Short mmCIF file of C-alpha atoms in Angstrom, two decimals:
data_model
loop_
_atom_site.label_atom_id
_atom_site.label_comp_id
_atom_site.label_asym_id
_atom_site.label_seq_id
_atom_site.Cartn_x
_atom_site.Cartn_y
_atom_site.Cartn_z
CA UNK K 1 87.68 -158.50 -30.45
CA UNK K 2 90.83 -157.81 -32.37
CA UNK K 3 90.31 -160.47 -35.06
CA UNK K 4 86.79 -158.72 -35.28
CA UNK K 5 88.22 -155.70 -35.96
CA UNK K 6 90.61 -157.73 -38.56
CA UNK K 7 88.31 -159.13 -40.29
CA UNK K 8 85.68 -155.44 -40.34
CA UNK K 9 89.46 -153.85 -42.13
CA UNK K 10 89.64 -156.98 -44.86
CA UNK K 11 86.13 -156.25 -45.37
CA UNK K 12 86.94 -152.79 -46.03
CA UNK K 13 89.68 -153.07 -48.54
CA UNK K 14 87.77 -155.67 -50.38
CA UNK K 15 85.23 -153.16 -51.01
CA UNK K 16 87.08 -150.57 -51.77
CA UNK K 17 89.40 -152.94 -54.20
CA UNK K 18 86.23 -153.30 -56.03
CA UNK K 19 84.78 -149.64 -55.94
CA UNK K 20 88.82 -148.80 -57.46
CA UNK K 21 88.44 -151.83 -60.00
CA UNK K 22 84.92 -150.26 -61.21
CA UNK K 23 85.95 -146.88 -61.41
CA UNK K 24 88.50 -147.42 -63.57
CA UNK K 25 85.67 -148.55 -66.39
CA UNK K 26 83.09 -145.81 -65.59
CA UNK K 27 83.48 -142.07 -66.27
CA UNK K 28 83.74 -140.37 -62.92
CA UNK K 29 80.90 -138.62 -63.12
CA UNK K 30 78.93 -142.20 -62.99
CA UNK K 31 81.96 -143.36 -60.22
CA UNK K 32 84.68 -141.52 -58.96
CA UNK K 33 87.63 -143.20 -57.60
CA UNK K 34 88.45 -143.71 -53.91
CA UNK K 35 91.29 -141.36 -54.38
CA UNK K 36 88.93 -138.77 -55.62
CA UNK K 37 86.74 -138.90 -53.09
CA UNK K 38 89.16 -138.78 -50.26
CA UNK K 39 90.44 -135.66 -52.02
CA UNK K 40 87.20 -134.49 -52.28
CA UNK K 41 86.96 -135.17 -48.14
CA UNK K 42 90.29 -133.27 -47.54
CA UNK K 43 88.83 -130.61 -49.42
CA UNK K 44 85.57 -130.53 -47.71
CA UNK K 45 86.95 -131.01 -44.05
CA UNK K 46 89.27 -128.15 -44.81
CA UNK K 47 87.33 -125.70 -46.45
CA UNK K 48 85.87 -122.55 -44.45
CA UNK K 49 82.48 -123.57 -44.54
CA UNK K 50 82.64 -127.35 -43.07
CA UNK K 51 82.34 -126.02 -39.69
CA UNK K 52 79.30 -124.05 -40.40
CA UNK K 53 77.62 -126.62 -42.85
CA UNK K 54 77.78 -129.85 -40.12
CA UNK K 55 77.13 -127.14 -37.37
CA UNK K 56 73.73 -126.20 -38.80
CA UNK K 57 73.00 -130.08 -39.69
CA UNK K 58 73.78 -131.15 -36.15
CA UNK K 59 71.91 -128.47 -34.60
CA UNK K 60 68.91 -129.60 -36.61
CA UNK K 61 69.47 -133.20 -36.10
CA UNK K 62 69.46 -132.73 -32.19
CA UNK K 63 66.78 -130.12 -31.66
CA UNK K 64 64.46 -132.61 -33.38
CA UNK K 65 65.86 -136.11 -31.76
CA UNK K 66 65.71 -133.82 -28.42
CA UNK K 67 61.75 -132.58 -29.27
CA UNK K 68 61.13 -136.17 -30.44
CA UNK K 69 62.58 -137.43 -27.34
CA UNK K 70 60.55 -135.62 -25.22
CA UNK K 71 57.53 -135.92 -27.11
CA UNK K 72 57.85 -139.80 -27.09
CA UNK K 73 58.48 -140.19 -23.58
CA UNK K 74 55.16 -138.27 -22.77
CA UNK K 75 52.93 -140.08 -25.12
CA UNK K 76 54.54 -143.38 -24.27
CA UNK K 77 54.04 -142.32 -20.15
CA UNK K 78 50.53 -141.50 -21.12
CA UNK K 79 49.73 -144.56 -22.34
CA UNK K 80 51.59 -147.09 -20.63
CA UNK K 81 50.13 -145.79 -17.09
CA UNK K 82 46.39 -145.16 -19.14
CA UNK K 83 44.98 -148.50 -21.31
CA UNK K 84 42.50 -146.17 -22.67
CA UNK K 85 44.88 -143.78 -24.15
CA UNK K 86 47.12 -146.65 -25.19
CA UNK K 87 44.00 -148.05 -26.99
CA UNK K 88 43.06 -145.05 -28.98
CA UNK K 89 46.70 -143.86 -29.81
CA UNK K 90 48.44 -147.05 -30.14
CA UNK K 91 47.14 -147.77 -33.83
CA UNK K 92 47.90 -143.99 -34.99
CA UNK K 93 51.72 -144.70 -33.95
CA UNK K 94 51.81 -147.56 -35.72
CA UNK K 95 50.57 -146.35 -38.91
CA UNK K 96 52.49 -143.33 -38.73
CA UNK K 97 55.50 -145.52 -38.24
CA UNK K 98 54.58 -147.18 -41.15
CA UNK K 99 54.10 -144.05 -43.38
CA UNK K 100 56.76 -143.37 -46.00
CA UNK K 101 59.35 -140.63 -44.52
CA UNK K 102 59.05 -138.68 -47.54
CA UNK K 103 55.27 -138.60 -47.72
CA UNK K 104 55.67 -136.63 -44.46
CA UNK K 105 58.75 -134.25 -45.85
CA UNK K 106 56.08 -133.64 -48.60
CA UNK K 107 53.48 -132.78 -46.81
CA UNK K 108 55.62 -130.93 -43.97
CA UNK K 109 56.67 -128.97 -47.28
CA UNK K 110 52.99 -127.98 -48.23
CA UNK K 111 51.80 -126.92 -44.72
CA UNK K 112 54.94 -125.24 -43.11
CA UNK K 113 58.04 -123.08 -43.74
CA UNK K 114 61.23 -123.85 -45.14
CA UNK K 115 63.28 -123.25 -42.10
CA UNK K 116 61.47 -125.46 -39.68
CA UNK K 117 60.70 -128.85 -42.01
CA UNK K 118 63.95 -131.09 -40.83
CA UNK K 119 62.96 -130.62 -37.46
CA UNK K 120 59.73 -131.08 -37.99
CA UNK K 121 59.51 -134.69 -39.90
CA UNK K 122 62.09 -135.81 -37.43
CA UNK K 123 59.53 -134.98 -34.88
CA UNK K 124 56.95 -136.71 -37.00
CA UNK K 125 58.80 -139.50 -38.16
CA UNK K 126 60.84 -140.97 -34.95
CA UNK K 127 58.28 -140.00 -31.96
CA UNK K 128 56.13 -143.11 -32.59
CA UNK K 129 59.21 -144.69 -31.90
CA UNK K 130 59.79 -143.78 -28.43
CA UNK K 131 56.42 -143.83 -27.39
CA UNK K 132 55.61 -147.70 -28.36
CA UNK K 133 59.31 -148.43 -26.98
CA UNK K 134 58.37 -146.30 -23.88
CA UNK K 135 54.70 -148.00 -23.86
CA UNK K 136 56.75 -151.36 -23.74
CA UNK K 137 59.11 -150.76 -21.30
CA UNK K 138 56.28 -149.71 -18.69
CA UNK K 139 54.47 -153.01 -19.24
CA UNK K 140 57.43 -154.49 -18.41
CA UNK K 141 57.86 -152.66 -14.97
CA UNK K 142 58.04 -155.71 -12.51
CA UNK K 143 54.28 -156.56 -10.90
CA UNK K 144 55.89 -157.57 -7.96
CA UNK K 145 57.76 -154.82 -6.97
CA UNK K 146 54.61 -152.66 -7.68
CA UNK K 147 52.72 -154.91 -4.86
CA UNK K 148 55.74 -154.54 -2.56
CA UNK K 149 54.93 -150.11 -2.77
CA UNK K 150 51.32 -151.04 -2.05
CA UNK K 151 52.26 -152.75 0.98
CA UNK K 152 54.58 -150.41 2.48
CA UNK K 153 52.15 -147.43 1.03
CA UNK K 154 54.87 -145.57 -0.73
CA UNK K 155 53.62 -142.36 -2.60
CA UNK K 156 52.75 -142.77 -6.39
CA UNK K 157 55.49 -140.48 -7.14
CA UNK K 158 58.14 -142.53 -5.85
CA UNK K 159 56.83 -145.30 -7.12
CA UNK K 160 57.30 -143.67 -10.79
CA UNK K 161 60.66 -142.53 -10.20
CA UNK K 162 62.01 -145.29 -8.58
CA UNK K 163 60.20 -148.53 -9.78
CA UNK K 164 59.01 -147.21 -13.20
CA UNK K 165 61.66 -144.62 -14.33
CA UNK K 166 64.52 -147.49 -13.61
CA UNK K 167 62.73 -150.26 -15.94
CA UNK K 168 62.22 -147.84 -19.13
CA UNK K 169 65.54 -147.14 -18.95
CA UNK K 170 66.64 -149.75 -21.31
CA UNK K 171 63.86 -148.82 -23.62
CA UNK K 172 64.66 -145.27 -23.42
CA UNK K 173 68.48 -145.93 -24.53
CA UNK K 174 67.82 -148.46 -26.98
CA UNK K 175 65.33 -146.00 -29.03
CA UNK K 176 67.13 -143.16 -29.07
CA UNK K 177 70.15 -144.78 -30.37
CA UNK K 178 67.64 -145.90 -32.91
CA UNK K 179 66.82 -142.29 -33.48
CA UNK K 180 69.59 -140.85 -33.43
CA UNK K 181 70.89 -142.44 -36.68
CA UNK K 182 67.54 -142.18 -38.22
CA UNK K 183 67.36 -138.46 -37.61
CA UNK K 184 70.87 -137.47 -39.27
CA UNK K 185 69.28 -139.23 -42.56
CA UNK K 186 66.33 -137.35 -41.88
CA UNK K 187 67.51 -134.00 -41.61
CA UNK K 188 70.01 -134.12 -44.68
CA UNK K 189 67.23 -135.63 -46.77
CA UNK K 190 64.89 -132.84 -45.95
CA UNK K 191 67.30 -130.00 -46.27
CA UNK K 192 68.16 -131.60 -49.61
CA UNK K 193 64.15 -132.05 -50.40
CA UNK K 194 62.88 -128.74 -49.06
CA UNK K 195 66.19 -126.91 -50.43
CA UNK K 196 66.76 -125.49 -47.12
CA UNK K 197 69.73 -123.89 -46.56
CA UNK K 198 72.85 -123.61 -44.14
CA UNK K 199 73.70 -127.20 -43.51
CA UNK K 200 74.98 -130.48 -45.37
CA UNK K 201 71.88 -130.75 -47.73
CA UNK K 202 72.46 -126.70 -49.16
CA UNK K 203 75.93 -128.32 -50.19
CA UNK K 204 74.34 -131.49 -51.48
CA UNK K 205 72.08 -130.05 -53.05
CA UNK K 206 74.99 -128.25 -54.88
CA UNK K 207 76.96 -130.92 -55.97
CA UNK K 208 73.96 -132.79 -57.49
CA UNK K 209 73.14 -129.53 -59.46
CA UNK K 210 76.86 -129.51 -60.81
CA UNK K 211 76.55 -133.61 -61.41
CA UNK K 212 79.73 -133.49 -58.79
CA UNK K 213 79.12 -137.06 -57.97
CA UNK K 214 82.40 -137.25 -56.17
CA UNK K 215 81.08 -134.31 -53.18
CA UNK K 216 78.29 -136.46 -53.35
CA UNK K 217 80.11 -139.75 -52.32
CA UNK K 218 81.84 -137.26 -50.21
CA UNK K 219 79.21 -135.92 -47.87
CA UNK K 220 77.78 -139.43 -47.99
CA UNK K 221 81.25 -141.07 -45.99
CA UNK K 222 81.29 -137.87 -43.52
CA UNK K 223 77.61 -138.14 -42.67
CA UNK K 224 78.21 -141.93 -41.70
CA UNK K 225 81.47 -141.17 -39.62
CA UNK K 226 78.85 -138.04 -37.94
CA UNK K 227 76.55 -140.14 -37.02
CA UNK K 228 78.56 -142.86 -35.77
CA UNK K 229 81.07 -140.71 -33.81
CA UNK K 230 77.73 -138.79 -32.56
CA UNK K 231 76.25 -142.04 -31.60
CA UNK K 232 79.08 -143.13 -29.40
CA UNK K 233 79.48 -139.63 -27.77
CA UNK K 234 76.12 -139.51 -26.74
CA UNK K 235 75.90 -143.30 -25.64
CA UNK K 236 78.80 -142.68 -23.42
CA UNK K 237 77.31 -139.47 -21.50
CA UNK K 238 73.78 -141.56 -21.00
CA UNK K 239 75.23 -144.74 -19.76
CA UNK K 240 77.49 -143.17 -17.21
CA UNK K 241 74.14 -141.18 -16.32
CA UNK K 242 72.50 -144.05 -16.17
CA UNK K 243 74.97 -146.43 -14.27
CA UNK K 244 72.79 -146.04 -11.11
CA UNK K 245 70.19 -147.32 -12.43
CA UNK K 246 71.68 -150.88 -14.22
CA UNK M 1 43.82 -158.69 16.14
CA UNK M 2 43.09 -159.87 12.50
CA UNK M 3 39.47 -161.63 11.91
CA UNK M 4 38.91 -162.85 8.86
CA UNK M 5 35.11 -164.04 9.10
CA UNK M 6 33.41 -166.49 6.65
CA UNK M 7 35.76 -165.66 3.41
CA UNK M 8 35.32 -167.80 0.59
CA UNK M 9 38.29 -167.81 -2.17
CA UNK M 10 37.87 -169.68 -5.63
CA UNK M 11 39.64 -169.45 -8.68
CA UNK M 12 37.59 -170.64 -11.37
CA UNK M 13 36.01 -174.12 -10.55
CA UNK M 14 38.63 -174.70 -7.74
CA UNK M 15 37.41 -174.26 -4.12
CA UNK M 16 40.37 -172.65 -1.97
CA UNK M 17 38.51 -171.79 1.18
CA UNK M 18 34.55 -172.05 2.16
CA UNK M 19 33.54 -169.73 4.74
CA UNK M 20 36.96 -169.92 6.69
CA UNK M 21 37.16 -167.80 9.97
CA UNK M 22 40.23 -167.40 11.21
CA UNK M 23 41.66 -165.31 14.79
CA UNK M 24 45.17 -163.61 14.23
CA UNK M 25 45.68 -162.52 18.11
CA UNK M 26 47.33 -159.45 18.55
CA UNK M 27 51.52 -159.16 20.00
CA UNK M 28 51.78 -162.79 19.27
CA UNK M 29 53.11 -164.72 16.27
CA UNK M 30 50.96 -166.72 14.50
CA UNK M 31 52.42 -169.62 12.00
CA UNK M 32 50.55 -171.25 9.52
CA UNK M 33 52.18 -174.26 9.02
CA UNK M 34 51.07 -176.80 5.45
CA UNK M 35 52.03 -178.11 2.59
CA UNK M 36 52.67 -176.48 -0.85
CA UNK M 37 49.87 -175.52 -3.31
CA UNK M 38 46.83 -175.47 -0.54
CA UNK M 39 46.36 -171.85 -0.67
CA UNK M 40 48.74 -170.27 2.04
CA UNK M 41 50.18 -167.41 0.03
CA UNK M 42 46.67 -166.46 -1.42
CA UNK M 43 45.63 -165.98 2.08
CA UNK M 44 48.41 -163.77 3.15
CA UNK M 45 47.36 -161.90 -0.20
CA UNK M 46 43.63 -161.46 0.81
CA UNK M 47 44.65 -160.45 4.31
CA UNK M 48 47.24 -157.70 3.11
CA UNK M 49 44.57 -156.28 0.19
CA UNK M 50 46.87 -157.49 -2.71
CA UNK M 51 44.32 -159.84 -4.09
CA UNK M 52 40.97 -158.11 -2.85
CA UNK M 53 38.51 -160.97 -5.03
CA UNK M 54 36.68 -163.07 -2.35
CA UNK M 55 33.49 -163.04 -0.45
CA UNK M 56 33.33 -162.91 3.40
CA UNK M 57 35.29 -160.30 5.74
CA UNK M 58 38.49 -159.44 6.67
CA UNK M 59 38.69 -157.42 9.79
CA UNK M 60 41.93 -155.78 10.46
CA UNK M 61 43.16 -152.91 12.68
CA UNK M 62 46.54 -152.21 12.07
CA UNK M 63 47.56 -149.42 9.92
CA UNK M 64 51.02 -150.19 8.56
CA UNK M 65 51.99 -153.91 7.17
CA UNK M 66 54.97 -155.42 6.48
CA UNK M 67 55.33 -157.91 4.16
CA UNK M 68 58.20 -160.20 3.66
CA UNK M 69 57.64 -161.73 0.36
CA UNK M 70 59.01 -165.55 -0.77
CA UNK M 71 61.49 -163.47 -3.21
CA UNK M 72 63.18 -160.67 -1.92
CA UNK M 73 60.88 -157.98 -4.27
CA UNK M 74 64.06 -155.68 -4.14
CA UNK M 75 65.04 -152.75 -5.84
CA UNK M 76 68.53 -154.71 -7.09
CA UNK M 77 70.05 -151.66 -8.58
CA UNK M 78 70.17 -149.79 -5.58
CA UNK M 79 72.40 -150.54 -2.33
CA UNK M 80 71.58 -152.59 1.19
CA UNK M 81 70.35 -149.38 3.01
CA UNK M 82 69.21 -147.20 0.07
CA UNK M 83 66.31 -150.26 -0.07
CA UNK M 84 65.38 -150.26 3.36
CA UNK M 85 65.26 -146.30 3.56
CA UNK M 86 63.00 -146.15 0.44
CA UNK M 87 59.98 -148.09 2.93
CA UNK M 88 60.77 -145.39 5.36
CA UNK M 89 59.42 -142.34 4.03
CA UNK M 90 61.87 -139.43 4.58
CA UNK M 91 62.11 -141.17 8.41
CA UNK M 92 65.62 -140.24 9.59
CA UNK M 93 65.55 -143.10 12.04
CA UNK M 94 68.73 -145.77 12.38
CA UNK M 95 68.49 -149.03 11.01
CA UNK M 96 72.19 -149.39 12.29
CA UNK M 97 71.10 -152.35 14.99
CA UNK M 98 68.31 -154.07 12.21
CA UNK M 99 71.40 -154.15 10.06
CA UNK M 100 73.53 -154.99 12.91
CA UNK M 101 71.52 -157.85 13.90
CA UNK M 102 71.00 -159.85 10.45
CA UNK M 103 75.01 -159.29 9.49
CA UNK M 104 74.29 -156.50 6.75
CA UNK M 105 75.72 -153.92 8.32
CA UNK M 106 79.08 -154.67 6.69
CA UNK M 107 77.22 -154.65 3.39
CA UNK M 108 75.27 -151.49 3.53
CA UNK M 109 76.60 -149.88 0.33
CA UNK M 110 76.77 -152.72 -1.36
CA UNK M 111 74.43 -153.17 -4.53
CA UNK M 112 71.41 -155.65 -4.03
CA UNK M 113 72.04 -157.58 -6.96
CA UNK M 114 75.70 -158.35 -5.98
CA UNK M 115 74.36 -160.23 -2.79
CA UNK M 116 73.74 -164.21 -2.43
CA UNK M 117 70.13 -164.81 -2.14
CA UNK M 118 70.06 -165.28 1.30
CA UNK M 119 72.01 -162.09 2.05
CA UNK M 120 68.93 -160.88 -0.18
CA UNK M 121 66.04 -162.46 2.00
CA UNK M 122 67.78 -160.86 5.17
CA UNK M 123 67.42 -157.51 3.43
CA UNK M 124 63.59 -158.20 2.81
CA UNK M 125 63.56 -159.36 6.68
CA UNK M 126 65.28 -156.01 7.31
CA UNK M 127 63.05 -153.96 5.48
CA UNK M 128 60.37 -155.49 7.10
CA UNK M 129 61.08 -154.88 10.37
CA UNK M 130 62.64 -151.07 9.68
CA UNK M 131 59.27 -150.23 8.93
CA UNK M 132 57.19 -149.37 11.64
CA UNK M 133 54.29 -151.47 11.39
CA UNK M 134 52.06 -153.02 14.27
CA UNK M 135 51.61 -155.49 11.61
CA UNK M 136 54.02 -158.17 9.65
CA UNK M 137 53.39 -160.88 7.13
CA UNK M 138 55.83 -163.35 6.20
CA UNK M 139 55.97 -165.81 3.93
CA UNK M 140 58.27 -168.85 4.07
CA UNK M 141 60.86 -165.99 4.79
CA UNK M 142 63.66 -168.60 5.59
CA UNK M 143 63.27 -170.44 2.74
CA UNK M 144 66.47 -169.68 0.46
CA UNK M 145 68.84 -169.85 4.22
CA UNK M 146 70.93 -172.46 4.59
CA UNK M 147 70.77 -174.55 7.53
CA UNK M 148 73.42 -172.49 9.92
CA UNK M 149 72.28 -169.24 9.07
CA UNK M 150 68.56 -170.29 9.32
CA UNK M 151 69.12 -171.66 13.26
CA UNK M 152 71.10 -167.99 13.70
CA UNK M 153 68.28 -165.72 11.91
CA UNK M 154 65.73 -167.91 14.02
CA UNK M 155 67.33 -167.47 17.06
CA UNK M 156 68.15 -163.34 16.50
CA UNK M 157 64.41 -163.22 15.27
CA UNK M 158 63.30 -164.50 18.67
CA UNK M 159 65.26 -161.82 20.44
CA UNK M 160 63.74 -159.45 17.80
CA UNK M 161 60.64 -160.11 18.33
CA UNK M 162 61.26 -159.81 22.56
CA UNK M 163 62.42 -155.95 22.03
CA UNK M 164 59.55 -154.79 19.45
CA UNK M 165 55.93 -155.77 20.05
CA UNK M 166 54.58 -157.09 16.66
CA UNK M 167 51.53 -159.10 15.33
CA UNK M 168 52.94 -161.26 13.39
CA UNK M 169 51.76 -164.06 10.50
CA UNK M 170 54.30 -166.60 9.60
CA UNK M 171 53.81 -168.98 7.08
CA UNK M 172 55.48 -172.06 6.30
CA UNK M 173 55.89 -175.66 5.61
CA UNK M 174 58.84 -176.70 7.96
CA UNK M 175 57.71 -177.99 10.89
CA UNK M 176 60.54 -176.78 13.33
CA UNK M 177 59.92 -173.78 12.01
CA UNK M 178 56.96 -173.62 13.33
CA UNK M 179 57.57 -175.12 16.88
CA UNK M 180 60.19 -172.46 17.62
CA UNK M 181 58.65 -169.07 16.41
CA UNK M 182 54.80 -169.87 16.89
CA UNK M 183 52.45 -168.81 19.58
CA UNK M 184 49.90 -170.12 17.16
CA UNK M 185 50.30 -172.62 14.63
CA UNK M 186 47.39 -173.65 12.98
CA UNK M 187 47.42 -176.41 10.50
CA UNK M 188 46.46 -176.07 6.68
CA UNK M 189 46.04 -179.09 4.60
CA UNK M 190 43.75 -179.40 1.02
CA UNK M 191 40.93 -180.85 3.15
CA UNK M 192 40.33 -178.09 5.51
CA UNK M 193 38.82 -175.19 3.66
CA UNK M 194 36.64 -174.16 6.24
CA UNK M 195 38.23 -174.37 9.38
CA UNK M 196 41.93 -175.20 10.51
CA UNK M 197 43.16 -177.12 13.38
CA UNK M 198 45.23 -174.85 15.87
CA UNK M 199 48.00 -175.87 18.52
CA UNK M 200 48.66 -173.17 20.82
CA UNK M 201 52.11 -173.33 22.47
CA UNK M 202 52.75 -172.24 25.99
CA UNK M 203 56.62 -172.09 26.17
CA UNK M 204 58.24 -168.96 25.89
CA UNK M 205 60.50 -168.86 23.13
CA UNK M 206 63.55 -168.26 24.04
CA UNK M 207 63.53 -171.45 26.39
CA UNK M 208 62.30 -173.80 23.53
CA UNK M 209 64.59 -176.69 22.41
CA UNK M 210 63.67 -179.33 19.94
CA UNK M 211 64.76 -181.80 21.65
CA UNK M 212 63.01 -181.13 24.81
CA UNK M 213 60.32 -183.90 25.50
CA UNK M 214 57.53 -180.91 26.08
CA UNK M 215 58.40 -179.71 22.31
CA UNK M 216 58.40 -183.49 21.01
CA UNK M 217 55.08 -183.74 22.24
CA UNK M 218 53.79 -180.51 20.37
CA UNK M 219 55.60 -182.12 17.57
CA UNK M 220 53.97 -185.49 17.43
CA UNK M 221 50.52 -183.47 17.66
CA UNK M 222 51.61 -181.36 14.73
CA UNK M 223 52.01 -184.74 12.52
CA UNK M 224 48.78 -186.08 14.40
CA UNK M 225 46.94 -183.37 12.76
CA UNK M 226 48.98 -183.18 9.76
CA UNK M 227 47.79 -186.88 9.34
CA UNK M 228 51.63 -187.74 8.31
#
């Protein structure tokens, strides 16, 4: 583990060796320096508004994962316990999943307001994602134990709680981490596209007008580190939620 | 009583049984005693509804079954006692002696899937008998014991079976097995689809020894009609 971590550091000041090594040949408008855009961090992480601007973002980020998460989990129900519905819905998800994320912001953009568009294409973008995960993880629900509750006649509620619930677990955790992450670069990418304001895209959106590459790098670092320190947070609340069930 | 009356079982081209009629007396424990692959477990499946895809008739009267499984068919994330309360339906009754009796008291709170697999198979014997059915199916439910604990669980599921009245249906392919549980034991082999050959023994259980010359004899029958 620690010569893992030793080797993710090396990796990391390579990379940033380079990135220094190239800056020094390009204007900083084309690439800042690292030192720049730490500054520009500080700056950001400092400045009255940071609160407010991730705030909004995160907000956004988990209404929709939250929405999606629900939303998946019903369809994927629905169609793991129904072969019709599974049949008839099962192609839609997949060529939804396949659809371009920004043909949906675009579209989203035509047909509703400003306000409500990261929410939304998270919604539409990551839901097929839970659902076939979801759809999955009920096919997988162990035969046998579903003859053993015929036998001893327990009631189709129980059965779903404590046979199926417990073996889309997994499948459940595994997508919304996949989510999660996917989200975050949703929402900024539609607040930037739809101009909608309040969170990390407004600010963006900003720097890109003003050719401030650096706040661009900037936001860039601090919505990785979000998303990764959101990630972890999250994973640690479900799997001590979940411990009675692994 | 269980009657199953003319049933005929294929899968695909492969005859399993023609027309087989079969008595399961009532308060008594019937063993069906044969070799692997001739069809036992698909039996206990057409008695118990699980596979419901052959001709013929299966009269039964009981309402509740147990069903002790070859594999345990646990819920291994939850503990000893959480899975025999989930058979028993909001029942508040103690399974402190069932527990007692096949040494899991001690490991009540213990998770499932931390248990050896035959601490698991005594859990699935458990479970089985916590539930209150007139009824109970087992199949080859000593297999994964070893040898000590197998002569123990044999002997505490004779005394079992003197407190609680219980059909039961025992399959299996050990022979001693057989002598010391059965009232019944009729014999399965690949030949006999229609019809199989039944000893009936008359010793009461408790009393039987292996080595006794009466038991020998329903032993040397057993291979008689085993054709060993």
């Amino acid at each position: 583990m620690r010569n893992f971590s030793k080797n993710k550091l090396s990796f990391l000041i390579i990379l940033i060796t380079i990135w220094q090594i190239l800056s020094t040949f390009n204007d900083p408008i084309i690439l800042p320096s690292p030192l720049k855009v730490s500054n520009e961090i500080f700056k950001l992480i400092t400045s009255i508004y940071f609160l407010k601007l991730i705030g909004v973002t995160i907000m956004r980020t988990f209404l929709g994962a939250v929405f999606t998460l629900i939303l998946g989990l019903l369809i994927g129900i629905g169609m793991g316990l129904n072969s019709k519905l599974e049949e008839s819905l099962k192609s839609i998800l997949i060529i939804s999943q396949s659809t371009p994320i920004i043909s949906w912001l675009l579209l989203a953009l035509i047909w509703f307001d400003n306000r409500y568009i990261p929410i939304i294409v998270i919604i539409i973008s990551n839901t097929p994602i839970i659902a076939i995960n979801i759809d999955e993880g009920i096919k997988n629900v162990d035969n046998k134990l579903l003859e053993m509750a015929k036998i001893y006649k327990i009631s189709s509620k129980k059965v779903l709680k404590e046979i199926y619930f417990p073996a889309i677990i997994p499948y459940l955790i595994s997508s919304f981490k996949i989510i999660l992450g996917l989200s975050y670069k949703v929402a900024v990418m539609s607040e930037v596209v739809a101009k909608v304001s309040g969170g990390i895209g407004e600010s963006i959106n900003w720097a890109w007008l003003n050719i401030e590459t650096s706040v661009i790098i900037a936001w860039t670092v601090i919505i990785v580190f979000l998303t990764y320190i959101s990630e972890k947070i999250i994973m640690s609340l479900i799997n001590k939620k979940m411990e009675k069930y692994i | 009583m269980i009657k199953i009356e003319k049933v005929s079982k294929k899968y695909g081209e492969l005859e399993i049984f023609d027309e087989l009629s079969l008595t399961i007396p009532e308060n008594e424990v019937t063993v069906i005693l044969g070799p692997s692959g001739v069809g036992k477990t698909t039996l206990l499946n057409m008695i118990s509804k699980l596979d419901e895809n052959f001709t013929g008739e299966i009269i039964r009267n009981y309402n509740k079954l147990s069903y002790v499984f070859q594999e345990d068919r646990l819920l291994k994330w939850k503990t000893v006692e959480a899975n025999i309360r989930f058979v028993l339906n909001n029942e508040n009754k103690s399974i402190k002696s069932i527990l007692e009796l096949l040494e899991l008291y001690d490991l009540r709170y213990k998770k499932v899937k931390e248990l050896s697999g035959g601490q698991m198979q005594r859990v699935s014997i458990a479970r089985a008998f916590a539930y209150s059915s007139e009824f109970i199916i087992m199949d080859e439910p000593f297999k994964s014991l070893d040898i000590f604990l197998k002569i123990k669980i044999i002997r505490d599921f004779i005394k079992l079976m003197e407190n609680q009245k219980r059909t039961i249906l025992l399959v299996t392919h050990d022979i001693r097995e057989a002598l010391l549980l059965g009232d019944n034991i009729y014999i399965m082999s690949a030949n006999n689809k229609h019809s199989f050959k039944k000893i009936r023994i008359e010793i009461a259980k408790k009393g039987r020894q292996l080595d006794d010359d009466e038991m020998m004899k329903y032993e040397k029958e057993i291979y008689k009609k085993l054709k060993i």
